[in-house]
Short mmCIF file of N, CA, C and O in Angstrom, two decimals:
data_model
loop_
_atom_site.label_atom_id
_atom_site.label_comp_id
_atom_site.label_asym_id
_atom_site.label_seq_id
_atom_site.Cartn_x
_atom_site.Cartn_y
_atom_site.Cartn_z
N MET A 1 118.11 104.30 95.18
CA MET A 1 119.24 104.84 94.58
C MET A 1 120.15 104.67 95.12
O MET A 1 120.25 105.01 96.66
N LEU A 2 121.31 104.65 94.43
CA LEU A 2 122.63 104.54 95.14
C LEU A 2 123.50 105.92 94.31
O LEU A 2 122.78 106.42 93.58
N LEU A 3 124.56 106.04 94.95
CA LEU A 3 125.34 107.49 94.29
C LEU A 3 126.65 106.80 93.62
O LEU A 3 127.31 106.06 94.19
N PHE A 4 126.80 107.34 92.62
CA PHE A 4 127.88 106.99 92.04
C PHE A 4 128.52 108.05 90.57
O PHE A 4 127.81 108.89 90.48
N GLU A 5 129.88 107.76 90.73
CA GLU A 5 130.07 108.88 89.57
C GLU A 5 130.20 108.27 87.96
O GLU A 5 130.07 109.06 87.31
N GLU A 6 129.89 107.19 88.46
CA GLU A 6 129.67 106.78 87.05
C GLU A 6 129.35 105.53 86.84
O GLU A 6 129.14 104.74 87.82
N ALA A 7 127.92 105.14 86.05
CA ALA A 7 127.47 104.05 85.94
C ALA A 7 127.83 103.24 85.07
O ALA A 7 127.17 102.65 84.56
N VAL A 8 128.31 102.14 84.99
CA VAL A 8 129.51 101.58 84.43
C VAL A 8 129.43 100.26 85.48
O VAL A 8 129.58 100.53 86.56
N PRO A 9 129.62 98.83 84.81
CA PRO A 9 129.68 97.76 85.99
C PRO A 9 131.04 97.91 86.26
O PRO A 9 132.09 98.30 85.82
N GLY A 10 131.01 97.38 87.34
CA GLY A 10 132.02 97.66 88.47
C GLY A 10 132.33 98.46 89.53
O GLY A 10 133.46 98.97 90.06
N ALA A 11 131.61 100.10 88.77
CA ALA A 11 132.00 101.27 89.89
C ALA A 11 131.66 101.06 91.19
O ALA A 11 130.54 100.60 91.72
N GLU A 12 132.11 101.61 92.25
CA GLU A 12 131.81 101.38 93.47
C GLU A 12 131.06 102.88 93.75
O GLU A 12 131.45 104.09 93.36
N PRO A 13 130.27 102.43 94.54
CA PRO A 13 128.98 103.74 95.17
C PRO A 13 129.85 104.43 96.06
O PRO A 13 130.89 104.16 96.49
N LEU A 14 128.93 105.96 96.45
CA LEU A 14 129.77 106.68 97.13
C LEU A 14 129.97 106.29 98.51
O LEU A 14 128.47 105.39 98.96
N MET A 15 130.53 105.86 99.40
CA MET A 15 130.68 105.06 100.93
C MET A 15 131.18 106.49 101.63
O MET A 15 132.12 107.13 101.30
N LEU A 16 130.83 106.50 102.97
CA LEU A 16 130.84 107.47 104.01
C LEU A 16 130.86 107.08 105.14
O LEU A 16 130.59 106.04 105.60
N SER A 17 131.25 108.02 106.52
CA SER A 17 131.35 107.61 107.62
C SER A 17 130.55 108.33 108.22
O SER A 17 130.25 109.45 108.34
N LEU A 18 129.19 107.78 109.03
CA LEU A 18 128.62 108.50 109.88
C LEU A 18 128.96 108.09 111.35
O LEU A 18 128.63 106.86 111.71
N ASP A 19 129.30 108.83 112.09
CA ASP A 19 129.32 108.50 113.48
C ASP A 19 130.84 107.66 113.54
O ASP A 19 130.59 106.83 114.77
N ASP A 20 130.92 107.52 112.72
CA ASP A 20 132.83 106.89 112.67
C ASP A 20 132.55 105.63 112.29
O ASP A 20 133.19 104.44 112.64
N ARG A 21 131.13 105.27 111.75
CA ARG A 21 130.57 104.10 111.29
C ARG A 21 130.89 104.36 109.70
O ARG A 21 129.81 105.37 108.93
N PRO A 22 131.40 103.06 109.09
CA PRO A 22 131.66 103.01 107.62
C PRO A 22 129.94 102.56 107.04
O PRO A 22 129.38 101.89 107.49
N ALA A 23 129.47 103.54 106.04
CA ALA A 23 128.08 103.35 105.61
C ALA A 23 127.91 103.24 104.13
O ALA A 23 128.39 104.49 103.37
N LEU A 24 126.83 103.00 103.75
CA LEU A 24 126.52 103.06 102.27
C LEU A 24 125.23 104.13 102.29
O LEU A 24 124.03 103.14 102.84
N PRO A 25 125.34 105.33 101.56
CA PRO A 25 123.65 105.36 101.48
C PRO A 25 123.04 104.97 100.52
O PRO A 25 123.61 105.03 99.15
N LEU A 26 121.34 104.96 100.92
CA LEU A 26 120.95 104.48 100.23
C LEU A 26 119.79 105.14 100.07
O LEU A 26 119.25 105.88 101.31
N PHE A 27 119.11 105.41 99.00
CA PHE A 27 117.65 106.45 99.28
C PHE A 27 116.43 106.20 98.17
O PHE A 27 116.52 105.52 97.43
N ASP A 28 115.18 106.26 98.72
CA ASP A 28 114.14 105.58 97.88
C ASP A 28 113.52 106.88 96.91
O ASP A 28 112.71 106.07 95.95
N SER A 29 114.36 107.96 96.60
CA SER A 29 113.96 108.99 95.49
C SER A 29 114.86 109.36 94.96
O SER A 29 115.86 109.98 95.61
N ALA A 30 115.11 109.91 93.33
CA ALA A 30 116.23 110.79 93.23
C ALA A 30 116.29 112.05 93.63
O ALA A 30 117.26 112.80 94.30
N GLU A 31 114.67 112.68 94.49
CA GLU A 31 115.02 113.67 94.58
C GLU A 31 115.88 113.97 96.09
O GLU A 31 116.72 115.08 96.69
N LYS A 32 115.67 113.09 96.71
CA LYS A 32 116.27 113.34 98.15
C LYS A 32 117.73 112.90 98.21
O LYS A 32 118.66 113.61 98.87
N ALA A 33 118.13 111.93 96.78
CA ALA A 33 119.74 111.89 96.92
C ALA A 33 120.20 113.25 96.07
O ALA A 33 121.26 113.11 96.73
N ARG A 34 119.39 113.65 95.29
CA ARG A 34 120.19 114.93 95.14
C ARG A 34 120.39 116.17 96.42
O ARG A 34 121.39 116.87 95.83
N GLU A 35 119.26 115.97 96.93
CA GLU A 35 119.24 117.31 98.19
C GLU A 35 120.75 116.87 99.20
O GLU A 35 121.49 117.66 99.52
N PHE A 36 120.63 115.67 99.09
CA PHE A 36 121.82 115.17 100.32
C PHE A 36 123.53 115.25 99.49
O PHE A 36 124.00 116.03 99.66
N LEU A 37 123.15 115.20 98.11
CA LEU A 37 124.44 115.27 97.22
C LEU A 37 124.65 117.11 97.44
O LEU A 37 125.56 117.67 97.32
N ALA A 38 123.51 117.98 97.17
CA ALA A 38 123.76 118.98 96.67
C ALA A 38 124.65 119.69 98.21
O ALA A 38 124.99 120.80 98.46
N SER A 39 123.83 119.01 99.09
CA SER A 39 124.66 120.10 100.46
C SER A 39 125.75 119.23 101.17
O SER A 39 126.49 119.82 102.35
N ALA A 40 126.53 118.46 100.63
CA ALA A 40 127.99 118.14 101.00
C ALA A 40 128.69 118.33 99.74
O ALA A 40 128.23 118.70 98.53
N ASP A 41 130.23 118.16 99.84
CA ASP A 41 131.13 118.37 99.09
C ASP A 41 131.89 116.99 98.35
O ASP A 41 132.82 116.38 99.04
N PHE A 42 130.99 116.12 97.95
CA PHE A 42 132.10 115.00 97.78
C PHE A 42 132.60 114.89 96.06
O PHE A 42 133.21 114.09 96.24
N GLY A 43 132.35 116.29 96.10
CA GLY A 43 133.32 116.44 94.64
C GLY A 43 132.25 116.08 92.90
O GLY A 43 131.04 115.53 93.53
N PRO A 44 132.66 116.68 91.97
CA PRO A 44 131.81 116.83 90.70
C PRO A 44 131.44 115.33 90.48
O PRO A 44 132.16 114.29 90.86
N GLY A 45 130.48 115.14 89.88
CA GLY A 45 130.20 113.90 88.99
C GLY A 45 129.39 113.06 89.73
O GLY A 45 128.85 112.13 89.14
N TRP A 46 128.86 113.06 90.99
CA TRP A 46 128.22 112.11 91.49
C TRP A 46 126.67 112.29 91.23
O TRP A 46 126.35 113.14 91.24
N ARG A 47 126.07 110.97 90.94
CA ARG A 47 124.46 111.33 90.08
C ARG A 47 124.01 109.78 91.26
O ARG A 47 124.45 109.12 91.56
N PRO A 48 122.45 110.22 91.56
CA PRO A 48 122.10 109.28 91.86
C PRO A 48 121.17 108.56 90.52
O PRO A 48 121.19 108.44 89.50
N VAL A 49 121.95 106.98 90.72
CA VAL A 49 121.49 105.42 90.12
C VAL A 49 120.42 104.66 90.81
O VAL A 49 120.83 104.42 91.56
N GLU A 50 119.09 104.31 89.68
CA GLU A 50 118.49 103.21 90.44
C GLU A 50 118.99 102.07 89.92
O GLU A 50 119.54 102.36 88.56
N VAL A 51 118.52 101.20 90.95
CA VAL A 51 119.27 99.69 90.47
C VAL A 51 118.42 98.86 91.02
O VAL A 51 117.38 99.05 91.87
N SER A 52 118.04 97.54 90.00
CA SER A 52 117.26 96.78 90.22
C SER A 52 117.54 96.08 91.84
O SER A 52 118.26 96.06 92.11
N SER A 53 116.58 94.80 92.28
CA SER A 53 116.55 94.35 93.34
C SER A 53 118.37 93.66 93.43
O SER A 53 119.01 93.64 94.14
N SER A 54 118.37 92.96 92.37
CA SER A 54 119.58 92.27 92.03
C SER A 54 120.88 92.86 91.85
O SER A 54 121.56 92.67 92.09
N GLY A 55 120.80 94.08 91.35
CA GLY A 55 121.52 94.78 91.14
C GLY A 55 122.10 95.18 92.48
O GLY A 55 123.38 95.38 93.00
N LEU A 56 120.84 95.98 93.84
CA LEU A 56 121.37 95.87 94.42
C LEU A 56 122.07 95.57 95.80
O LEU A 56 122.82 95.85 95.69
N LEU A 57 121.86 94.09 95.27
CA LEU A 57 122.03 92.45 96.20
C LEU A 57 123.74 92.97 95.65
O LEU A 57 124.51 92.56 96.45
N ALA A 58 123.73 92.98 94.53
CA ALA A 58 125.32 92.92 93.65
C ALA A 58 126.24 93.90 94.46
O ALA A 58 127.82 93.73 94.69
N VAL A 59 126.07 95.22 94.51
CA VAL A 59 126.21 96.05 94.67
C VAL A 59 126.68 95.88 96.24
O VAL A 59 127.80 96.03 96.80
N LEU A 60 126.01 95.55 97.11
CA LEU A 60 125.84 95.34 98.72
C LEU A 60 126.89 94.54 98.77
O LEU A 60 128.10 94.57 99.92
N GLU A 61 126.87 93.31 97.85
CA GLU A 61 127.95 91.95 98.21
C GLU A 61 129.40 92.57 98.13
O GLU A 61 130.54 92.30 98.68
N GLY A 62 129.25 93.54 97.22
CA GLY A 62 130.85 94.18 96.64
C GLY A 62 130.87 95.06 97.56
O GLY A 62 132.31 95.16 97.46
N CYS A 63 130.39 95.67 98.63
CA CYS A 63 130.62 96.54 99.73
C CYS A 63 131.54 95.98 101.23
O CYS A 63 131.87 96.78 101.68
N ARG A 64 131.07 94.37 100.56
CA ARG A 64 131.79 93.87 102.03
C ARG A 64 133.17 93.48 102.04
O ARG A 64 133.58 94.10 101.56
N GLY A 65 133.76 94.31 103.76
CA GLY A 65 134.41 94.33 104.17
C GLY A 65 135.25 96.42 103.70
O GLY A 65 136.23 96.62 104.32
N LYS A 66 134.22 97.16 103.34
CA LYS A 66 134.24 98.11 102.86
C LYS A 66 133.15 98.99 104.06
O LYS A 66 133.87 100.17 104.58
N VAL A 67 132.12 98.49 104.35
CA VAL A 67 131.32 99.38 105.03
C VAL A 67 130.57 98.11 106.04
O VAL A 67 130.39 97.13 105.06
N GLU A 68 130.06 98.72 106.84
CA GLU A 68 128.83 97.72 108.15
C GLU A 68 127.80 98.22 107.94
O GLU A 68 126.82 97.25 108.32
N TYR A 69 127.55 99.30 107.16
CA TYR A 69 125.86 99.24 107.70
C TYR A 69 125.74 100.18 105.93
O TYR A 69 126.38 100.60 105.43
N VAL A 70 124.17 100.34 106.17
CA VAL A 70 123.33 100.81 105.21
C VAL A 70 122.64 102.20 106.27
O VAL A 70 122.32 102.31 106.97
N ALA A 71 122.97 103.43 105.68
CA ALA A 71 122.46 104.59 105.97
C ALA A 71 120.90 104.61 104.96
O ALA A 71 121.27 105.30 103.55
N VAL A 72 119.88 104.72 105.26
CA VAL A 72 118.62 104.47 104.48
C VAL A 72 118.05 106.06 104.54
O VAL A 72 117.88 106.91 105.38
N ASN A 73 118.28 106.91 103.26
CA ASN A 73 117.72 108.40 103.23
C ASN A 73 118.48 109.40 104.13
O ASN A 73 117.76 110.24 104.48
N PRO A 74 119.84 109.32 104.09
CA PRO A 74 120.47 110.43 104.99
C PRO A 74 119.84 111.76 104.65
O PRO A 74 119.99 111.84 103.19
N PRO A 75 119.95 112.52 105.58
CA PRO A 75 119.15 113.89 105.20
C PRO A 75 120.04 115.01 104.95
O PRO A 75 121.39 114.32 105.15
N PRO A 76 119.93 115.90 104.40
CA PRO A 76 121.01 116.57 103.83
C PRO A 76 121.80 117.13 105.10
O PRO A 76 121.72 117.54 106.16
N ALA A 77 123.61 117.46 104.63
CA ALA A 77 124.00 117.58 105.83
C ALA A 77 123.75 118.83 106.27
O ALA A 77 123.48 119.93 105.44
N ARG A 78 123.88 119.58 107.34
CA ARG A 78 123.84 120.46 107.74
C ARG A 78 124.87 120.44 109.36
O ARG A 78 125.11 119.88 109.48
N THR A 79 124.67 121.91 109.93
CA THR A 79 125.69 121.92 111.03
C THR A 79 124.62 121.19 112.20
O THR A 79 123.82 121.42 112.17
N GLY A 80 125.33 120.48 113.39
CA GLY A 80 125.01 120.20 114.29
C GLY A 80 124.51 118.65 114.10
O GLY A 80 124.97 117.99 113.30
N GLY A 81 124.00 118.01 114.92
CA GLY A 81 123.67 116.69 114.59
C GLY A 81 122.45 116.17 113.74
O GLY A 81 121.69 117.21 113.11
N MET A 82 122.46 115.33 113.12
CA MET A 82 121.23 114.36 112.72
C MET A 82 120.66 113.41 112.94
O MET A 82 121.66 112.64 112.97
N ARG A 83 119.20 112.22 112.80
CA ARG A 83 118.98 111.49 112.80
C ARG A 83 119.02 110.86 111.40
O ARG A 83 118.63 111.25 110.64
N VAL A 84 120.17 109.54 111.44
CA VAL A 84 119.80 108.77 110.24
C VAL A 84 119.21 107.07 110.72
O VAL A 84 120.00 106.71 111.73
N GLU A 85 118.20 106.90 109.56
CA GLU A 85 118.26 105.63 109.96
C GLU A 85 119.30 104.52 109.15
O GLU A 85 119.53 104.73 107.99
N MET A 86 119.89 103.53 110.04
CA MET A 86 120.77 102.73 109.43
C MET A 86 120.57 101.00 110.06
O MET A 86 120.01 101.20 110.67
N GLY A 87 120.87 100.51 108.90
CA GLY A 87 121.27 99.05 109.06
C GLY A 87 121.94 98.27 109.19
O GLY A 87 123.17 98.87 108.19
N GLY A 88 122.48 96.95 109.17
CA GLY A 88 123.45 96.49 109.19
C GLY A 88 123.38 95.58 107.68
O GLY A 88 122.43 95.41 106.94
N LEU A 89 124.64 95.99 106.90
CA LEU A 89 124.81 95.48 105.36
C LEU A 89 124.65 94.07 105.38
O LEU A 89 123.58 93.92 104.60
N GLU A 90 125.02 93.14 106.58
CA GLU A 90 125.05 92.27 106.18
C GLU A 90 123.60 91.33 106.36
O GLU A 90 123.04 90.72 106.00
N GLU A 91 122.77 91.85 107.00
CA GLU A 91 121.30 91.73 107.34
C GLU A 91 120.49 92.55 105.94
O GLU A 91 119.43 91.60 105.84
N LEU A 92 120.57 93.33 105.65
CA LEU A 92 120.22 93.62 103.95
C LEU A 92 120.71 92.82 102.89
O LEU A 92 119.56 92.37 102.05
N ILE A 93 121.49 92.32 103.16
CA ILE A 93 121.94 91.07 101.89
C ILE A 93 121.31 89.91 102.29
O ILE A 93 120.78 89.52 101.56
N GLY A 94 121.23 89.56 103.47
CA GLY A 94 120.73 88.12 103.88
C GLY A 94 119.09 88.65 103.20
O GLY A 94 119.03 87.32 103.07
N ALA A 95 118.37 89.66 103.77
CA ALA A 95 116.79 89.77 103.49
C ALA A 95 116.90 89.58 102.06
O ALA A 95 115.52 89.34 101.26
N LEU A 96 117.82 90.39 100.98
CA LEU A 96 117.43 90.51 99.54
C LEU A 96 117.93 89.09 98.98
O LEU A 96 117.00 89.04 98.05
N GLY A 97 118.70 88.33 99.81
CA GLY A 97 119.06 87.16 99.30
C GLY A 97 118.19 86.04 99.37
O GLY A 97 117.94 85.33 98.58
N GLN A 98 117.20 86.21 100.68
CA GLN A 98 115.98 85.01 101.05
C GLN A 98 115.25 85.78 99.87
O GLN A 98 114.20 84.77 99.31
N ASN A 99 114.86 86.75 99.13
CA ASN A 99 113.86 86.73 98.41
C ASN A 99 113.95 88.41 97.24
O ASN A 99 113.70 88.92 97.82
N PRO A 100 114.57 88.28 96.36
CA PRO A 100 115.59 89.32 95.40
C PRO A 100 114.26 90.14 94.74
O PRO A 100 114.36 90.72 94.65
N GLU A 101 113.22 89.22 94.91
CA GLU A 101 112.15 90.64 94.46
C GLU A 101 111.32 91.25 95.05
O GLU A 101 110.77 92.16 94.31
N ASP A 102 111.80 91.28 96.32
CA ASP A 102 110.97 92.06 97.66
C ASP A 102 111.31 93.16 97.17
O ASP A 102 112.96 93.49 96.33
N ASN A 103 110.85 94.26 97.29
CA ASN A 103 111.47 95.58 97.31
C ASN A 103 111.77 96.26 98.56
O ASN A 103 110.80 97.45 98.87
N LEU A 104 112.42 95.82 99.09
CA LEU A 104 112.53 96.59 100.88
C LEU A 104 112.55 98.13 100.56
O LEU A 104 113.62 98.59 99.94
N PHE A 105 111.74 98.82 101.39
CA PHE A 105 112.03 99.76 102.11
C PHE A 105 112.04 100.80 100.63
O PHE A 105 112.32 102.18 100.86
N GLY A 106 111.58 100.41 99.64
CA GLY A 106 111.09 100.87 98.22
C GLY A 106 112.56 101.11 97.23
O GLY A 106 111.98 101.80 96.74
N LEU A 107 113.07 100.34 98.02
CA LEU A 107 114.86 100.70 97.45
C LEU A 107 114.62 99.82 95.75
O LEU A 107 114.38 98.79 96.06
N GLY A 108 115.58 100.03 95.02
CA GLY A 108 115.02 99.28 94.01
C GLY A 108 114.51 99.29 92.76
O GLY A 108 113.54 100.16 93.28
N SER A 109 114.02 98.56 92.07
CA SER A 109 113.11 98.61 90.90
C SER A 109 112.90 97.62 89.99
O SER A 109 114.10 96.39 90.02
N ASP A 110 112.01 97.19 89.38
CA ASP A 110 112.19 95.72 88.13
C ASP A 110 113.29 96.09 87.47
O ASP A 110 113.59 94.68 86.79
N GLY A 111 113.99 97.45 86.69
CA GLY A 111 114.64 97.77 86.23
C GLY A 111 116.10 98.58 86.47
O GLY A 111 115.94 98.96 87.52
N PHE A 112 116.96 98.02 85.10
CA PHE A 112 118.22 99.01 85.68
C PHE A 112 118.09 100.55 84.70
O PHE A 112 117.67 100.38 83.58
N GLY A 113 117.90 101.64 85.82
CA GLY A 113 117.74 102.95 85.03
C GLY A 113 118.45 104.01 85.43
O GLY A 113 119.13 104.00 86.54
N ARG A 114 118.88 104.78 84.77
CA ARG A 114 119.96 105.89 84.98
C ARG A 114 119.15 107.23 85.25
O ARG A 114 118.16 107.73 84.76
N GLU A 115 118.95 108.08 86.65
CA GLU A 115 118.32 108.96 86.63
C GLU A 115 119.59 110.07 87.04
O GLU A 115 120.31 109.78 87.48
N GLY A 116 119.10 111.25 86.12
CA GLY A 116 120.34 112.58 86.43
C GLY A 116 121.51 112.16 85.52
O GLY A 116 122.08 112.90 85.50
N TRP A 117 121.25 111.42 84.70
CA TRP A 117 122.24 111.33 83.39
C TRP A 117 122.17 112.13 82.28
O TRP A 117 121.16 111.93 81.50
#
């Protein structure tokens, strides 16, 4: 799951800064994505969108030069510190590029679908 304002081709997903590191949040469920959105003030209209592995790869490639990291299932925002599992954007692109059918981290699906629209 990625977070988009619009589920249209070419739309950019939500990108954020975690500890001054630009990152793309990725979620393994719509519920976790909604909890994250509800805890932060990103503005109206952001929704979780499920993408296929090939769709995820295309989005990740489009984020090159904008973010360096992916944040897997960032928890809802709260006062104080929080732990976030992060990985390199290029490493994820490389892993998906080698075998795009793999469902890394449980992310992606066999088809493109919209959740919450």
